[in-house]
mmCIF file of C-alpha atoms in Angstrom:
data_model
loop_
_atom_site.group_PDB
_atom_site.id
_atom_site.type_symbol
_atom_site.label_atom_id
_atom_site.label_comp_id
_atom_site.label_asym_id
_atom_site.label_seq_id
_atom_site.Cartn_x
_atom_site.Cartn_y
_atom_site.Cartn_z
ATOM 1 C CA MET A 296 -13.347 -7.249 -14.268
ATOM 2 C CA SER A 297 -11.996 -9.460 -16.996
ATOM 3 C CA MET A 298 -8.777 -10.063 -17.715
ATOM 4 C CA GLU A 299 -8.301 -7.689 -20.656
ATOM 5 C CA ASP A 300 -9.803 -4.699 -18.804
ATOM 6 C CA ASP A 301 -7.151 -5.445 -15.850
ATOM 7 C CA ALA A 302 -4.156 -5.653 -18.784
ATOM 8 C CA MET A 303 -5.552 -2.570 -20.332
ATOM 9 C CA GLY A 304 -5.758 -0.272 -16.754
ATOM 10 C CA ASP A 305 -1.883 -1.793 -16.303
ATOM 11 C CA ASP A 306 -1.063 -0.590 -19.029
ATOM 12 C CA TYR A 307 -2.647 2.851 -19.208
ATOM 13 C CA TYR A 308 -1.077 3.286 -15.984
ATOM 14 C CA ALA A 309 1.668 2.522 -17.221
ATOM 15 C CA ALA A 310 1.228 4.849 -20.130
ATOM 16 C CA ALA A 311 0.699 8.071 -17.487
ATOM 17 C CA GLU A 312 3.405 6.913 -15.867
ATOM 18 C CA ALA A 313 6.445 6.674 -18.542
ATOM 19 C CA GLU A 314 5.132 10.138 -19.921
ATOM 20 C CA ALA A 315 5.205 11.377 -16.627
ATOM 21 C CA ASP A 316 9.263 10.690 -15.943
ATOM 22 C CA GLU A 317 9.767 11.472 -19.515
ATOM 23 C CA ALA A 318 8.661 14.931 -18.390
ATOM 24 C CA GLU A 319 10.959 14.893 -15.891
ATOM 25 C CA ARG A 320 13.667 13.402 -17.363
ATOM 26 C CA GLU A 321 13.455 16.273 -19.959
ATOM 27 C CA LEU A 322 12.444 18.939 -16.357
ATOM 28 C CA GLU A 323 16.155 17.994 -15.481
ATOM 29 C CA ALA A 324 17.352 17.893 -19.306
ATOM 30 C CA GLN A 325 16.298 21.701 -19.193
ATOM 31 C CA ASN A 326 17.899 22.957 -15.565
ATOM 32 C CA LYS A 327 22.182 20.702 -16.736
ATOM 33 C CA ALA A 328 21.612 23.710 -18.847
ATOM 34 C CA GLU A 329 20.561 26.095 -18.048
ATOM 35 C CA ASP A 330 23.605 26.013 -15.451
ATOM 36 C CA ALA A 331 25.767 25.492 -17.611
ATOM 37 C CA ARG A 332 25.006 28.799 -18.976
ATOM 38 C CA CYS A 333 25.039 30.470 -15.764
ATOM 39 C CA PHE A 334 28.362 28.798 -15.068
ATOM 40 C CA ILE A 335 30.397 29.772 -18.178
ATOM 41 C CA LEU A 336 27.884 33.826 -18.607
ATOM 42 C CA GLY A 337 27.520 34.089 -14.175
ATOM 43 C CA SER A 338 24.969 35.701 -12.709
ATOM 44 C CA SER A 339 24.561 38.125 -14.871
ATOM 45 C CA ALA A 340 24.722 36.648 -17.637
ATOM 46 C CA ASP A 341 22.150 39.536 -19.026
ATOM 47 C CA ALA A 342 22.778 42.320 -18.272
ATOM 48 C CA ALA A 343 25.535 43.875 -21.415
ATOM 49 C CA ILE A 344 28.472 45.346 -20.283
ATOM 50 C CA GLU A 345 31.195 47.222 -21.953
ATOM 51 C CA VAL A 346 34.996 45.190 -23.112
ATOM 52 C CA ASP A 347 36.956 48.771 -23.612
ATOM 53 C CA GLY A 348 34.595 51.009 -21.283
ATOM 54 C CA ALA A 349 33.371 53.020 -23.334
ATOM 55 C CA GLY A 350 29.937 54.919 -23.158
ATOM 56 C CA ALA A 351 26.918 53.387 -23.877
ATOM 57 C CA GLY A 352 25.828 53.134 -27.807
ATOM 58 C CA THR A 353 28.898 52.484 -28.970
ATOM 59 C CA GLY A 354 30.115 49.353 -30.572
ATOM 60 C CA THR A 355 28.615 46.117 -30.594
ATOM 61 C CA GLY A 356 27.413 45.519 -27.155
ATOM 62 C CA THR A 357 29.860 42.274 -25.954
ATOM 63 C CA ARG A 358 28.015 40.459 -23.526
ATOM 64 C CA THR A 359 30.846 38.103 -21.047
ATOM 65 C CA GLY A 360 31.312 38.332 -17.188
ATOM 66 C CA SER A 361 32.794 36.239 -14.524
ATOM 67 C CA THR A 362 33.596 32.383 -15.016
ATOM 68 C CA SER A 363 33.935 31.748 -12.268
ATOM 69 C CA PRO A 364 30.903 28.716 -10.175
ATOM 70 C CA THR A 365 30.111 31.060 -7.026
ATOM 71 C CA GLY A 366 26.566 32.346 -8.596
ATOM 72 C CA THR A 367 25.440 29.227 -9.064
ATOM 73 C CA ALA A 368 26.760 27.361 -5.884
ATOM 74 C CA ALA A 369 26.902 30.315 -2.934
ATOM 75 C CA ALA A 370 22.776 30.023 -4.354
ATOM 76 C CA SER A 371 21.915 27.149 -1.503
ATOM 77 C CA ALA A 372 24.478 25.156 1.558
ATOM 78 C CA SER A 373 25.002 21.619 0.662
ATOM 79 C CA GLY A 374 22.176 19.575 2.212
ATOM 80 C CA THR A 375 19.531 21.616 1.762
ATOM 81 C CA ARG A 376 15.852 20.556 1.093
ATOM 82 C CA THR A 377 14.618 23.206 -1.428
ATOM 83 C CA ARG A 378 15.597 23.508 -4.742
ATOM 84 C CA ARG A 379 15.244 26.442 -6.817
ATOM 85 C CA ARG A 380 12.476 25.437 -10.064
ATOM 86 C CA GLY A 381 9.687 23.791 -9.092
ATOM 87 C CA PRO A 382 10.064 19.495 -10.137
ATOM 88 C CA SER A 383 6.481 18.761 -12.558
ATOM 89 C CA SER A 384 5.582 16.113 -11.405
ATOM 90 C CA LYS A 385 2.064 15.754 -9.125
ATOM 91 C CA VAL A 386 4.119 12.701 -6.522
ATOM 92 C CA TRP A 387 6.463 15.439 -5.598
ATOM 93 C CA LEU A 388 3.149 17.256 -2.757
ATOM 94 C CA ASP A 389 3.786 13.865 -1.032
ATOM 95 C CA PHE A 390 7.375 14.432 -1.065
ATOM 96 C CA GLU A 391 10.197 16.693 0.267
ATOM 97 C CA GLU A 392 13.203 16.946 -1.609
ATOM 98 C CA VAL A 393 16.610 17.299 -0.393
ATOM 99 C CA THR A 394 19.139 18.313 -1.814
ATOM 100 C CA GLU A 395 23.303 19.156 -2.070
ATOM 101 C CA ILE A 396 25.780 20.464 -4.327
ATOM 102 C CA GLN A 397 27.709 18.369 -6.235
ATOM 103 C CA GLY A 398 30.641 19.808 -9.233
ATOM 104 C CA GLY A 399 28.993 23.124 -8.364
ATOM 105 C CA LYS A 400 25.254 22.264 -9.175
ATOM 106 C CA GLU A 401 21.745 21.557 -7.270
ATOM 107 C CA VAL A 402 21.350 18.118 -7.253
ATOM 108 C CA ARG A 403 18.137 15.791 -5.635
ATOM 109 C CA VAL A 404 18.887 12.821 -3.687
ATOM 110 C CA SER A 405 16.166 11.587 -1.462
ATOM 111 C CA ALA A 406 12.906 11.786 -1.747
ATOM 112 C CA ILE A 407 10.984 12.193 2.199
ATOM 113 C CA CYS A 408 7.633 11.459 2.737
ATOM 114 C CA HIS A 409 5.380 13.751 4.340
ATOM 115 C CA HIS A 410 2.645 10.794 5.649
ATOM 116 C CA CYS A 411 5.521 7.882 7.075
ATOM 117 C CA LYS A 412 9.090 10.544 7.186
ATOM 118 C CA ASN A 413 10.812 7.215 5.315
ATOM 119 C CA THR A 414 13.614 8.178 3.264
ATOM 120 C CA LEU A 415 13.538 7.138 -0.525
ATOM 121 C CA SER A 416 16.191 7.641 -3.369
ATOM 122 C CA ALA A 417 15.812 9.728 -5.269
ATOM 123 C CA LYS A 418 18.649 10.906 -7.523
ATOM 124 C CA SER A 419 18.130 13.864 -10.808
ATOM 125 C CA SER A 420 18.335 11.124 -13.119
ATOM 126 C CA SER A 421 15.493 9.037 -10.863
ATOM 127 C CA GLY A 422 12.094 8.602 -12.741
ATOM 128 C CA THR A 423 9.412 9.079 -9.879
ATOM 129 C CA GLY A 424 8.031 5.538 -10.047
ATOM 130 C CA HIS A 425 9.111 4.164 -7.166
ATOM 131 C CA LEU A 426 7.800 6.876 -5.372
ATOM 132 C CA ARG A 427 4.312 6.910 -6.887
ATOM 133 C CA ARG A 428 4.195 3.274 -5.721
ATOM 134 C CA HIS A 429 5.736 3.617 -1.961
ATOM 135 C CA LEU A 430 2.415 6.248 -2.128
ATOM 136 C CA ASP A 431 -0.167 3.143 -3.019
ATOM 137 C CA LEU A 432 1.108 0.805 0.333
ATOM 138 C CA CYS A 433 1.971 3.337 1.867
ATOM 139 C CA PRO A 434 -0.092 2.285 5.348
ATOM 140 C CA ALA A 435 0.276 5.852 7.074
ATOM 141 C CA LYS A 436 -1.852 7.580 4.053
ATOM 142 C CA LYS A 437 -3.906 4.615 3.769
ATOM 143 C CA GLU A 438 -4.981 6.089 7.567
ATOM 144 C CA LYS A 439 -5.334 9.515 6.259
ATOM 145 C CA ASP A 440 -7.357 8.681 3.632
ATOM 146 C CA ARG A 441 -10.052 6.057 5.630
ATOM 147 C CA HIS A 442 -10.216 9.075 8.244
ATOM 148 C CA GLY A 443 -10.636 11.977 5.614
ATOM 149 C CA ARG A 444 -13.326 10.105 4.307
ATOM 150 C CA THR A 445 -15.505 9.537 7.416
ATOM 151 C CA GLN A 446 -17.193 11.870 8.553
ATOM 152 C CA SER A 447 -17.764 12.791 11.973
ATOM 153 C CA MET A 448 -20.231 12.177 14.568
ATOM 154 C CA LEU A 449 -20.952 14.842 17.468
ATOM 155 C CA LYS A 450 -22.937 13.682 20.616
ATOM 156 C CA PHE A 451 -24.370 16.557 22.967
ATOM 157 C CA ASN A 452 -24.341 16.367 26.006
ATOM 158 C CA ALA A 453 -27.233 17.377 28.593
ATOM 159 C CA ASP A 454 -25.821 20.739 29.521
ATOM 160 C CA GLY A 455 -25.621 21.538 26.130
ATOM 161 C CA SER A 456 -22.191 21.045 25.273
ATOM 162 C CA PHE A 457 -21.474 18.348 22.264
ATOM 163 C CA VAL A 458 -17.765 16.590 22.806
ATOM 164 C CA HIS A 459 -16.359 14.032 19.108
ATOM 165 C CA TRP A 460 -18.448 10.351 20.028
ATOM 166 C CA GLU A 461 -17.296 6.963 17.418
ATOM 167 C CA TYR A 462 -18.944 4.288 17.163
ATOM 168 C CA SER A 463 -18.225 1.786 20.182
ATOM 169 C CA PRO A 464 -18.730 -2.602 19.478
ATOM 170 C CA SER A 465 -17.503 -3.659 22.827
ATOM 171 C CA VAL A 466 -19.969 -0.190 24.694
ATOM 172 C CA ALA A 467 -22.522 -1.517 22.961
ATOM 173 C CA ARG A 468 -22.676 -4.681 24.113
ATOM 174 C CA THR A 469 -21.444 -3.786 27.939
ATOM 175 C CA GLU A 470 -25.258 -1.391 27.241
ATOM 176 C CA LEU A 471 -26.929 -3.803 26.031
ATOM 177 C CA CYS A 472 -25.561 -6.435 28.824
ATOM 178 C CA ARG A 473 -27.839 -3.452 31.255
ATOM 179 C CA LEU A 474 -29.791 -3.621 29.528
ATOM 180 C CA ILE A 475 -30.875 -6.734 29.947
ATOM 181 C CA ALA A 476 -30.056 -6.490 33.746
ATOM 182 C CA ARG A 477 -32.725 -4.161 34.060
ATOM 183 C CA LEU A 478 -34.664 -5.880 32.204
ATOM 184 C CA ASP A 479 -34.924 -9.480 33.197
ATOM 185 C CA LEU A 480 -34.678 -9.736 28.823
ATOM 186 C CA PRO A 481 -33.678 -13.120 27.852
ATOM 187 C CA LEU A 482 -30.182 -13.592 26.616
ATOM 188 C CA CYS A 483 -30.719 -14.170 23.129
ATOM 189 C CA PHE A 484 -32.698 -10.351 23.290
ATOM 190 C CA GLY A 485 -29.768 -8.802 21.541
ATOM 191 C CA GLU A 486 -29.205 -10.843 18.819
ATOM 192 C CA SER A 487 -32.367 -11.171 17.196
ATOM 193 C CA ASP A 488 -33.985 -9.095 14.330
ATOM 194 C CA ALA A 489 -36.662 -6.910 15.078
ATOM 195 C CA PHE A 490 -34.028 -5.223 17.466
ATOM 196 C CA GLN A 491 -31.652 -5.559 14.994
ATOM 197 C CA ASP A 492 -33.982 -4.270 13.005
ATOM 198 C CA TYR A 493 -35.405 -0.970 15.446
ATOM 199 C CA ILE A 494 -31.215 -0.362 16.277
ATOM 200 C CA THR A 495 -30.285 -0.084 12.757
ATOM 201 C CA ASN A 496 -33.180 2.304 12.021
ATOM 202 C CA ALA A 497 -34.063 4.286 13.939
ATOM 203 C CA HIS A 498 -30.138 5.032 16.517
ATOM 204 C CA ASN A 499 -27.409 3.550 14.640
ATOM 205 C CA PRO A 500 -26.935 1.771 11.378
ATOM 206 C CA ARG A 501 -23.175 1.021 11.894
ATOM 207 C CA PHE A 502 -24.180 -1.340 14.553
ATOM 208 C CA VAL A 503 -22.949 -4.682 14.595
ATOM 209 C CA LYS A 504 -25.242 -7.150 17.305
ATOM 210 C CA SER A 505 -24.348 -9.146 19.536
ATOM 211 C CA PHE A 506 -24.358 -13.346 20.034
ATOM 212 C CA ARG A 507 -26.272 -14.788 23.054
ATOM 213 C CA GLN A 508 -22.882 -16.403 24.030
ATOM 214 C CA THR A 509 -21.410 -13.701 23.546
ATOM 215 C CA THR A 510 -23.327 -11.855 25.870
ATOM 216 C CA ALA A 511 -23.160 -14.724 28.655
ATOM 217 C CA ARG A 512 -19.424 -13.434 28.121
ATOM 218 C CA ASP A 513 -20.259 -9.919 28.891
ATOM 219 C CA LEU A 514 -22.323 -10.461 31.557
ATOM 220 C CA ILE A 515 -20.341 -12.244 33.474
ATOM 221 C CA GLY A 516 -17.337 -9.274 33.378
ATOM 222 C CA LEU A 517 -19.452 -6.632 33.764
ATOM 223 C CA TYR A 518 -20.974 -8.407 37.098
ATOM 224 C CA ASN A 519 -17.220 -9.155 38.165
ATOM 225 C CA ASN A 520 -16.232 -5.494 37.433
ATOM 226 C CA ARG A 521 -19.156 -4.262 39.322
ATOM 227 C CA VAL A 522 -17.985 -6.589 42.446
ATOM 228 C CA GLU A 523 -15.307 -4.589 42.672
ATOM 229 C CA GLN A 524 -16.343 -1.425 42.826
ATOM 230 C CA LEU A 525 -18.992 -1.708 45.002
ATOM 231 C CA THR A 526 -16.285 -4.048 47.129
ATOM 232 C CA ASN A 527 -14.484 -0.503 47.309
ATOM 233 C CA VAL A 528 -17.074 1.564 48.277
ATOM 234 C CA LEU A 529 -18.210 -0.313 51.401
ATOM 235 C CA LYS A 530 -14.700 -0.958 52.597
ATOM 236 C CA ASN A 531 -13.578 2.879 52.328
ATOM 237 C CA PHE A 532 -16.081 5.226 52.680
ATOM 238 C CA VAL A 533 -18.962 3.446 53.865
ATOM 239 C CA SER A 534 -18.981 1.782 58.074
ATOM 240 C CA SER A 535 -23.208 0.798 57.861
ATOM 241 C CA VAL A 536 -25.153 -0.987 55.756
ATOM 242 C CA ALA A 537 -28.109 -1.510 55.899
ATOM 243 C CA LEU A 538 -29.810 -4.531 53.965
ATOM 244 C CA THR A 539 -33.822 -5.965 52.664
ATOM 245 C CA SER A 540 -34.785 -9.500 51.883
ATOM 246 C CA ASP A 541 -37.447 -10.277 48.981
ATOM 247 C CA ILE A 542 -38.569 -14.032 48.008
ATOM 248 C CA TRP A 543 -41.387 -15.359 45.371
ATOM 249 C CA SER A 544 -42.339 -17.488 42.790
ATOM 250 C CA GLY A 545 -42.392 -16.837 38.877
ATOM 251 C CA LYS A 546 -44.615 -17.784 36.412
ATOM 252 C CA ALA A 547 -42.677 -21.609 35.935
ATOM 253 C CA LYS A 548 -42.255 -22.140 39.494
ATOM 254 C CA GLU A 549 -39.673 -21.066 40.165
ATOM 255 C CA ASP A 550 -38.249 -19.778 43.102
ATOM 256 C CA TYR A 551 -36.158 -15.869 44.133
ATOM 257 C CA ILE A 552 -34.567 -13.880 46.387
ATOM 258 C CA SER A 553 -33.458 -10.854 45.935
ATOM 259 C CA VAL A 554 -30.553 -9.056 49.395
ATOM 260 C CA VAL A 555 -30.813 -5.286 48.741
ATOM 261 C CA ALA A 556 -28.329 -3.585 50.956
ATOM 262 C CA HIS A 557 -28.814 0.553 51.773
ATOM 263 C CA PHE A 558 -25.759 2.826 51.923
ATOM 264 C CA VAL A 559 -25.274 6.566 52.738
ATOM 265 C CA ASN A 560 -21.912 7.740 49.857
ATOM 266 C CA PRO A 561 -19.196 9.787 50.571
ATOM 267 C CA ASP A 562 -21.491 12.230 48.898
ATOM 268 C CA TRP A 563 -24.501 11.005 52.274
ATOM 269 C CA CYS A 564 -26.985 10.686 48.841
ATOM 270 C CA LEU A 565 -28.990 7.334 49.674
ATOM 271 C CA GLU A 566 -28.026 4.618 47.215
ATOM 272 C CA LYS A 567 -28.979 1.265 47.354
#
């Protein structure tokens, strides 16, 4: 986008904001005029009252009323968060108005953001441009919009139930380490293009491949965690362990030895 397009976009936004502010000010002027009329004529200004007390249909029917301002002032208490007339700007869909009674009239003094709950100055005589700018920068609103655009995914359990599922790179790295350990795969397996294409095309488009250095660190952390879990089980719940071992040579003339521990867990199931 060129600088001329940016300037045109800024001019359009400024014009739209000025138009909305002008509409807000016109509404406020109408509200003030209506309040002044009610203050002079009273709350029953539309009802014809006969001055001389004669029957209906005689005379010109001059209208008058009480000049007491209680008809307007009693409509709302000081500090309420409602207005008698709704505002015209769409920005108030994201804000809650805070009004007060000043000089017998209900005026807006501030606004509370529905998303971050912050209170901003919003006098009736001021515009709403700063409220729109707050919505553009409000982190709570951005977070809600981001979650609103993300489609939720469900995971089915073995018993037929389902729960909300969300992709976690840390869980994916842990499961990759378990796969490498169980099948004796090379550490570079997780960063291969073939494995990444298989996962992204067949299972999860958001999969992020893991490099061999990251996989090596994750394997060490997984090993230490499993050793701690096994130690706690053997120390607290197992009274005896049977050990078996085996030794063999690989194709590269490397010698291997394995040690297998057999024991019965607290649920009377054989584990190794």
